[in-house]
Amino acid sequence: MDFNDLKDFITPADHLLFRAKKLFGREGKIIDAAIAYLEPGGGGPVEMHTHRHDHLFIVTSGQVRIRLGDSERILNPTESCRVPGCIAHAVWNHTDQTTVMIGISVE
């Protein structure tokens, strides 16, 4: 999900110069959320893992590499990725600068 792509955003009733987009459908219930600072070379878990809930990762500054099974995805600032918990995954900062991201756990 690219938050710079506004095509799916709407202006709610009684709002001006305001656009919004739901992040989750009816199935999405937030169970936890955190802000994370990943130092250069930092991340985890060391061994990729799976679990019952999904993650929504949103990068606010820096860049992360998300390992998803046999593939990888790079996220830059304002980009996000919903990671199904059933797919083995891990998140790493492969750059030389601190990365800041928000992680939301959803079931």
mmCIF file of C-alpha atoms in Angstrom:
data_model
loop_
_atom_site.group_PDB
_atom_site.id
_atom_site.type_symbol
_atom_site.label_atom_id
_atom_site.label_comp_id
_atom_site.label_asym_id
_atom_site.label_seq_id
_atom_site.Cartn_x
_atom_site.Cartn_y
_atom_site.Cartn_z
ATOM 1 C CA MET A 1 0.000 0.000 0.000
ATOM 2 C CA ASP A 2 1.431 3.347 -1.055
ATOM 3 C CA PHE A 3 0.018 6.172 1.041
ATOM 4 C CA ASN A 4 0.989 8.661 -1.685
ATOM 5 C CA ASP A 5 -1.520 7.044 -4.081
ATOM 6 C CA LEU A 6 -4.731 8.865 -3.180
ATOM 7 C CA LYS A 7 -7.081 7.174 -5.673
ATOM 8 C CA ASP A 8 -8.808 5.053 -2.987
ATOM 9 C CA PHE A 9 -9.021 7.842 -0.393
ATOM 10 C CA ILE A 10 -12.312 9.628 0.300
ATOM 11 C CA THR A 11 -13.358 12.886 1.943
ATOM 12 C CA PRO A 12 -15.722 12.013 4.815
ATOM 13 C CA ALA A 13 -18.919 13.980 5.318
ATOM 14 C CA ASP A 14 -18.422 17.307 7.127
ATOM 15 C CA HIS A 15 -14.688 17.408 6.310
ATOM 16 C CA LEU A 16 -12.768 19.826 4.098
ATOM 17 C CA LEU A 17 -9.413 19.229 2.396
ATOM 18 C CA PHE A 18 -9.250 15.903 4.257
ATOM 19 C CA ARG A 19 -8.788 12.447 2.726
ATOM 20 C CA ALA A 20 -8.949 9.107 4.483
ATOM 21 C CA LYS A 21 -8.797 5.409 3.688
ATOM 22 C CA LYS A 22 -9.667 2.468 5.925
ATOM 23 C CA LEU A 23 -6.671 0.268 6.602
ATOM 24 C CA PHE A 24 -8.657 -2.867 7.454
ATOM 25 C CA GLY A 25 -11.982 -4.366 6.485
ATOM 26 C CA ARG A 26 -14.396 -5.962 8.926
ATOM 27 C CA GLU A 27 -11.978 -8.830 9.513
ATOM 28 C CA GLY A 28 -9.243 -6.510 10.760
ATOM 29 C CA LYS A 29 -9.071 -6.147 14.523
ATOM 30 C CA ILE A 30 -5.996 -4.424 15.939
ATOM 31 C CA ILE A 31 -4.507 -6.522 18.729
ATOM 32 C CA ASP A 32 -1.244 -4.618 19.232
ATOM 33 C CA ALA A 33 0.726 -1.710 17.798
ATOM 34 C CA ALA A 34 4.245 -0.381 18.301
ATOM 35 C CA ILE A 35 6.728 2.099 16.916
ATOM 36 C CA ALA A 36 10.140 0.594 16.233
ATOM 37 C CA TYR A 37 13.583 2.092 15.738
ATOM 38 C CA LEU A 38 15.818 -0.252 13.736
ATOM 39 C CA GLU A 39 19.485 0.649 13.929
ATOM 40 C CA PRO A 40 21.689 -0.159 10.904
ATOM 41 C CA GLY A 41 21.881 -3.945 10.603
ATOM 42 C CA GLY A 42 19.074 -4.361 13.140
ATOM 43 C CA GLY A 43 15.828 -6.247 12.814
ATOM 44 C CA GLY A 44 14.377 -9.608 13.477
ATOM 45 C CA PRO A 45 13.541 -12.078 14.443
ATOM 46 C CA VAL A 46 16.885 -13.736 13.696
ATOM 47 C CA GLU A 47 15.016 -16.855 12.563
ATOM 48 C CA MET A 48 11.980 -16.106 10.387
ATOM 49 C CA HIS A 49 8.730 -16.940 12.158
ATOM 50 C CA THR A 50 5.000 -17.457 11.645
ATOM 51 C CA HIS A 51 1.966 -16.907 13.878
ATOM 52 C CA ARG A 52 -1.809 -16.576 13.714
ATOM 53 C CA HIS A 53 -2.058 -12.787 13.328
ATOM 54 C CA ASP A 54 -1.003 -10.528 10.449
ATOM 55 C CA HIS A 55 1.247 -7.464 10.613
ATOM 56 C CA LEU A 56 0.877 -4.109 8.921
ATOM 57 C CA PHE A 57 4.285 -2.435 8.696
ATOM 58 C CA ILE A 58 4.450 1.289 7.838
ATOM 59 C CA VAL A 59 7.843 2.922 7.314
ATOM 60 C CA THR A 60 7.992 6.548 8.460
ATOM 61 C CA SER A 61 11.706 7.131 7.801
ATOM 62 C CA GLY A 62 14.548 5.068 6.428
ATOM 63 C CA GLN A 63 14.102 1.778 4.618
ATOM 64 C CA VAL A 64 13.442 -1.856 5.581
ATOM 65 C CA ARG A 65 13.797 -5.182 3.843
ATOM 66 C CA ILE A 66 10.954 -7.566 4.630
ATOM 67 C CA ARG A 67 11.711 -11.235 4.065
ATOM 68 C CA LEU A 68 8.511 -13.091 3.127
ATOM 69 C CA GLY A 69 9.079 -16.793 2.619
ATOM 70 C CA ASP A 70 11.397 -17.041 -0.394
ATOM 71 C CA SER A 71 10.935 -13.419 -1.484
ATOM 72 C CA GLU A 72 11.904 -9.969 -0.226
ATOM 73 C CA ARG A 73 10.247 -6.596 -0.336
ATOM 74 C CA ILE A 74 11.845 -3.180 0.242
ATOM 75 C CA LEU A 75 9.749 -0.493 1.942
ATOM 76 C CA ASN A 76 10.600 3.212 1.782
ATOM 77 C CA PRO A 77 9.070 6.103 3.768
ATOM 78 C CA THR A 78 5.240 6.270 3.484
ATOM 79 C CA GLU A 79 5.090 2.712 2.116
ATOM 80 C CA SER A 80 3.434 -0.169 3.906
ATOM 81 C CA CYS A 81 3.023 -3.904 3.649
ATOM 82 C CA ARG A 82 0.514 -6.271 5.211
ATOM 83 C CA VAL A 83 2.315 -9.498 6.093
ATOM 84 C CA PRO A 84 0.169 -12.622 6.520
ATOM 85 C CA GLY A 85 1.181 -14.317 9.766
ATOM 86 C CA CYS A 86 1.079 -17.738 8.085
ATOM 87 C CA ILE A 87 4.051 -16.802 5.833
ATOM 88 C CA ALA A 88 7.494 -17.012 7.452
ATOM 89 C CA HIS A 89 8.805 -13.461 7.770
ATOM 90 C CA ALA A 90 11.376 -11.122 9.292
ATOM 91 C CA VAL A 91 12.170 -7.393 8.993
ATOM 92 C CA TRP A 92 15.681 -5.933 8.678
ATOM 93 C CA ASN A 93 17.301 -2.527 8.278
ATOM 94 C CA HIS A 94 19.948 -3.120 5.621
ATOM 95 C CA THR A 95 20.958 0.562 5.375
ATOM 96 C CA ASP A 96 23.499 2.693 7.219
ATOM 97 C CA GLN A 97 20.836 4.903 8.854
ATOM 98 C CA THR A 98 18.235 4.319 11.563
ATOM 99 C CA THR A 99 14.817 3.293 10.258
ATOM 100 C CA VAL A 100 11.573 4.144 12.025
ATOM 101 C CA MET A 101 8.477 2.079 11.375
ATOM 102 C CA ILE A 102 5.090 1.380 12.876
ATOM 103 C CA GLY A 103 4.034 -2.220 13.340
ATOM 104 C CA ILE A 104 0.364 -3.070 13.810
ATOM 105 C CA SER A 105 -0.708 -6.631 14.628
ATOM 106 C CA VAL A 106 -4.107 -7.524 13.157
ATOM 107 C CA GLU A 107 -6.299 -10.585 13.438
#
